[in-house]
Coordinates of C-alpha atoms and ligand atoms in Angstrom, one line a residue:
M1 CA 0.1 0.0 0.0
R2 CA 1.0 3.7 -0.4
I3 CA 1.2 5.0 3.2
A4 CA 2.0 8.6 4.1
V5 CA 3.1 9.3 7.6
V6 CA 2.8 12.8 8.9
G7 CA 5.2 13.3 11.5
A8 CA 7.4 10.6 10.3
A9 CA 10.6 11.9 12.2
G10 CA 8.8 12.0 15.4
N11 CA 9.0 9.4 18.2
L12 CA 5.9 7.4 17.2
G13 CA 5.8 8.4 13.6
S14 CA 9.3 7.1 13.0
A15 CA 8.3 3.8 14.7
V16 CA 5.3 3.6 12.3
A17 CA 7.2 4.5 9.2
G18 CA 9.8 1.9 10.1
E19 CA 7.3 -0.7 10.7
A20 CA 5.5 0.1 7.4
A21 CA 8.5 -0.1 5.3
A22 CA 9.6 -3.3 7.0
R23 CA 6.3 -4.8 5.8
G24 CA 7.0 -3.8 2.2
H25 CA 4.8 -0.8 1.9
E26 CA 5.7 2.4 -0.1
V27 CA 6.1 5.0 2.6
T28 CA 5.8 8.7 2.3
A29 CA 7.7 10.4 5.3
L30 CA 6.4 13.9 6.0
G31 CA 7.2 16.6 8.4
R32 CA 6.8 20.3 8.7
A33 CA 9.2 20.9 5.8
E34 CA 6.8 18.9 3.5
V35 CA 3.3 19.7 4.9
E36 CA 1.5 21.9 7.1
A37 CA -0.9 19.4 9.1
T38 CA -3.3 22.1 10.3
D39 CA -3.9 23.4 6.7
A40 CA -6.3 21.4 4.6
A41 CA -5.0 22.7 1.2
S42 CA -1.4 21.7 2.2
L43 CA -2.5 18.3 3.3
K44 CA -4.6 17.7 0.2
E45 CA -1.7 18.3 -2.0
A46 CA 0.9 16.2 0.1
L47 CA -1.5 13.2 0.5
T48 CA -3.2 12.9 -2.9
G49 CA -2.4 9.3 -4.2
H50 CA -2.0 7.5 -0.9
D51 CA -4.1 4.5 0.1
A52 CA -3.7 5.4 3.9
V53 CA -2.4 8.2 6.0
V54 CA -1.0 7.9 9.6
V55 CA -0.8 11.1 11.5
A56 CA 1.5 11.5 14.6
V57 CA 1.9 15.2 15.2
K58 CA 2.4 17.2 18.4
G59 CA 2.8 21.0 18.7
P60 CA 1.6 24.4 20.2
E61 CA -1.4 26.4 19.7
R62 CA -3.8 23.5 19.4
T63 CA -1.9 21.9 16.5
V64 CA -3.5 18.4 17.3
P65 CA -7.2 19.2 17.0
R66 CA -6.7 21.8 14.2
T67 CA -5.0 18.9 12.3
A68 CA -7.9 16.6 13.1
A69 CA -10.3 19.2 11.6
A70 CA -8.0 19.9 8.5
L71 CA -7.8 16.2 7.8
L72 CA -11.6 15.8 7.8
E73 CA -11.7 18.4 5.0
A74 CA -8.5 17.3 3.1
L75 CA -8.7 13.6 2.8
P76 CA -12.1 13.3 0.9
A77 CA -10.7 15.9 -1.3
A78 CA -7.5 14.0 -1.9
G79 CA -9.3 10.8 -2.5
V80 CA -7.8 9.3 0.6
A81 CA -10.3 7.0 2.4
R82 CA -8.2 5.8 5.3
L83 CA -6.8 7.7 8.3
V84 CA -5.2 6.2 11.4
F85 CA -4.8 9.2 13.9
L86 CA -2.1 8.6 16.6
G87 CA -4.0 9.7 19.8
G88 CA -3.6 10.1 23.4
G89 CA -4.3 7.9 26.3
G90 CA -5.4 10.7 28.6
S91 CA -9.0 10.6 27.4
L92 CA -9.3 6.8 28.4
L93 CA -11.7 6.4 31.3
A94 CA -10.3 5.5 34.8
P95 CA -12.5 2.9 36.9
S96 CA -14.1 6.1 38.5
G97 CA -15.5 6.9 35.0
Q98 CA -13.4 10.1 34.9
R99 CA -11.0 10.7 32.1
F100 CA -7.4 10.4 33.2
V101 CA -6.7 13.9 31.9
D102 CA -9.3 15.3 34.2
S103 CA -7.7 13.8 37.5
P104 CA -5.6 16.3 39.7
A105 CA -2.9 13.5 39.6
F106 CA -2.6 13.8 35.8
P107 CA 1.1 14.7 35.1
P108 CA 1.0 18.5 34.4
Q109 CA 3.9 18.5 31.7
Y110 CA 1.3 16.3 29.5
L111 CA -1.8 18.1 30.3
E112 CA -1.9 20.5 27.2
T113 CA -1.3 17.8 24.8
A114 CA -3.5 15.4 26.4
L115 CA -6.5 17.9 26.4
D116 CA -5.5 18.7 22.7
Q117 CA -5.8 15.0 21.9
A118 CA -9.0 14.7 23.8
A119 CA -10.3 17.5 21.6
A120 CA -9.2 15.7 18.4
L121 CA -11.1 12.7 19.4
E122 CA -14.2 14.5 19.9
I123 CA -13.7 16.3 16.4
L124 CA -13.4 12.8 14.6
R125 CA -16.3 11.4 16.5
A126 CA -18.6 14.3 15.8
A127 CA -17.9 14.4 12.1
R128 CA -20.3 13.3 9.5
T129 CA -18.0 11.6 7.1
D130 CA -17.4 8.5 5.1
L131 CA -13.8 8.5 5.9
H132 CA -12.4 5.4 7.4
W133 CA -10.8 7.0 10.5
S134 CA -9.4 5.3 13.6
Y135 CA -8.0 7.0 16.7
V136 CA -5.5 5.0 18.6
S137 CA -5.0 5.5 22.3
P138 CA -1.8 4.3 23.9
P139 CA -2.0 3.5 27.5
P140 CA -2.4 6.6 29.5
V141 CA 1.1 6.5 31.0
H142 CA 3.2 3.6 29.9
L143 CA 3.8 3.8 26.1
V144 CA 7.6 2.8 26.5
P145 CA 10.5 2.6 24.2
G146 CA 11.1 -0.9 22.9
G147 CA 10.9 -3.3 20.1
K148 CA 8.1 -5.6 18.9
T149 CA 7.0 -8.7 20.8
G150 CA 3.9 -9.3 18.7
T151 CA 1.9 -10.1 21.8
Y152 CA 0.0 -6.9 22.2
R153 CA -3.9 -6.8 22.2
A154 CA -5.9 -4.1 20.4
Q155 CA -9.5 -3.3 21.1
A156 CA -12.1 -0.7 20.4
R157 CA -12.9 0.6 23.9
D158 CA -12.8 3.7 26.1
T159 CA -10.9 2.1 29.1
P160 CA -7.4 1.0 29.1
L161 CA -6.4 -2.6 28.6
T162 CA -4.6 -3.9 31.7
D163 CA -2.5 -7.0 32.2
A164 CA -2.9 -9.4 35.2
A165 CA -1.0 -7.1 37.5
G166 CA -3.6 -4.1 36.6
E167 CA -0.9 -2.3 34.5
S168 CA -1.5 -0.8 31.1
R169 CA 1.6 -0.9 29.2
V170 CA 3.0 -1.3 25.6
S171 CA 6.3 -0.7 23.7
T172 CA 6.5 1.7 20.9
G173 CA 7.4 -1.4 18.5
D174 CA 4.2 -3.1 19.4
Y175 CA 2.1 0.2 19.2
A176 CA 3.6 0.6 15.7
A177 CA 2.6 -3.1 14.7
A178 CA -0.9 -2.5 16.0
V179 CA -1.4 0.6 13.7
L180 CA -0.1 -1.4 10.6
D181 CA -2.2 -4.4 11.5
A182 CA -5.3 -2.0 11.7
I183 CA -4.5 -0.6 8.2
E184 CA -3.9 -4.0 6.6
Q185 CA -7.0 -5.5 8.2
G186 CA -9.3 -2.5 7.7
S187 CA -10.3 -2.7 11.2
F188 CA -11.6 -0.1 13.9
R189 CA -13.8 1.9 11.3
Q190 CA -14.6 5.2 12.9
Q191 CA -13.7 3.9 16.2
R192 CA -11.2 4.8 19.0
F193 CA -9.1 1.6 19.9
T194 CA -6.3 1.1 22.5
V195 CA -3.4 -1.1 22.5
A196 CA -1.6 -2.9 25.5
Y197 CA -0.3 -6.2 26.8
Ligands
LIG1 N1 0.6 8.1 26.5 C1 0.2 9.0 25.7 O1 -1.1 9.4 25.7 C2 1.0 9.5 24.5 C3 2.3 9.0 24.6 C4 3.2 9.4 23.5 C5 2.6 10.2 22.4 N2 1.4 10.5 22.4 C6 0.8 11.3 21.3 O2 1.2 10.9 20.2 C7 1.4 12.0 19.2 C8 2.8 11.9 18.7 O3 3.8 12.0 19.7 P1 5.4 11.9 19.4 O4 5.9 11.8 20.8 O5 5.7 10.9 18.4 O6 5.7 13.4 18.9 P2 7.0 14.1 18.4 O7 8.2 13.1 18.6 O8 7.1 15.4 19.1 O9 6.8 14.2 16.9 C9 5.9 15.1 16.4 C10 5.8 15.2 15.0 O10 4.9 16.2 14.5 C11 5.5 16.9 13.4 N3 4.4 18.1 13.3 C12 4.3 19.0 14.3 N4 3.7 20.0 14.0 C13 3.4 19.9 12.8 C14 2.8 20.5 11.6 N5 2.1 21.7 12.1 N6 2.7 20.1 10.4 C15 3.4 18.9 10.1 N7 4.1 18.1 10.9 C16 3.9 18.7 12.3 C17 6.8 17.0 13.7 O11 7.5 17.3 12.5 P3 9.0 17.8 12.2 O12 9.8 16.4 12.3 O13 9.2 18.5 10.9 O14 9.4 18.6 13.5 C18 7.3 15.8 14.2 O15 7.9 14.9 13.4 C19 1.2 13.4 20.1 O16 0.2 13.9 19.8 C20 1.1 12.9 21.5 O17 0.1 13.5 22.2 C21 0.5 10.0 23.4

């Protein structure tokens, strides 16, 4: 498949771009030098001709929700049917029913991005669109550097997946593999899914 990765030099985008290339896909790696993710016209120009787009951006001034809105406009115009948006885990729900991002214990250094990511999910969910989007939530805290084990679980849900010890955790390698599996299998249509062991 022809897969574009927006944010391909970033922490998660580079893991996804590497996994896609290793599986034999044709990968277009995009960063700020090639595309302005918050601008629909720029996205349309950069993304036309691709089968799927993975977006892994982070930035100031509401970059993440503005990117979600721009993608909803740009992708149908570009003829791109498939989007996987690398999201946040802070909008997953704690056992209390509260979003992790709304807890006073949420790490303050991640608050702005987590709220931006929660807003992006709401924008995608509210859209009236035929676009096959998926929003991926990593564990709220423990998305950790590491390779692929192939043992992860991926499920459409609004609460974290936890292991037998009650921990929600996954490596970047397995997270990237879950993104490629979702693209190749066409799964999680207009859904948020989360990935963990
Ligand atoms: N546990 C969690 O909830 C969790 C953990 C990790 C990440 N995340 C989420 O995953 C996303 C990606 O994180 P990351 O750590 O991979 O980010 P990162 O390493 O900071 O990479 C962000 C990428 O976005 C690109 N970018 C920023 N603004 C852009 C714009 N306006 N137009 C085009 N490209 C732009 C940058 O391009 P350049 O290369 O040109 O600078 C960079 O490659 C974030 O939104 C973050 O919230 C969530």
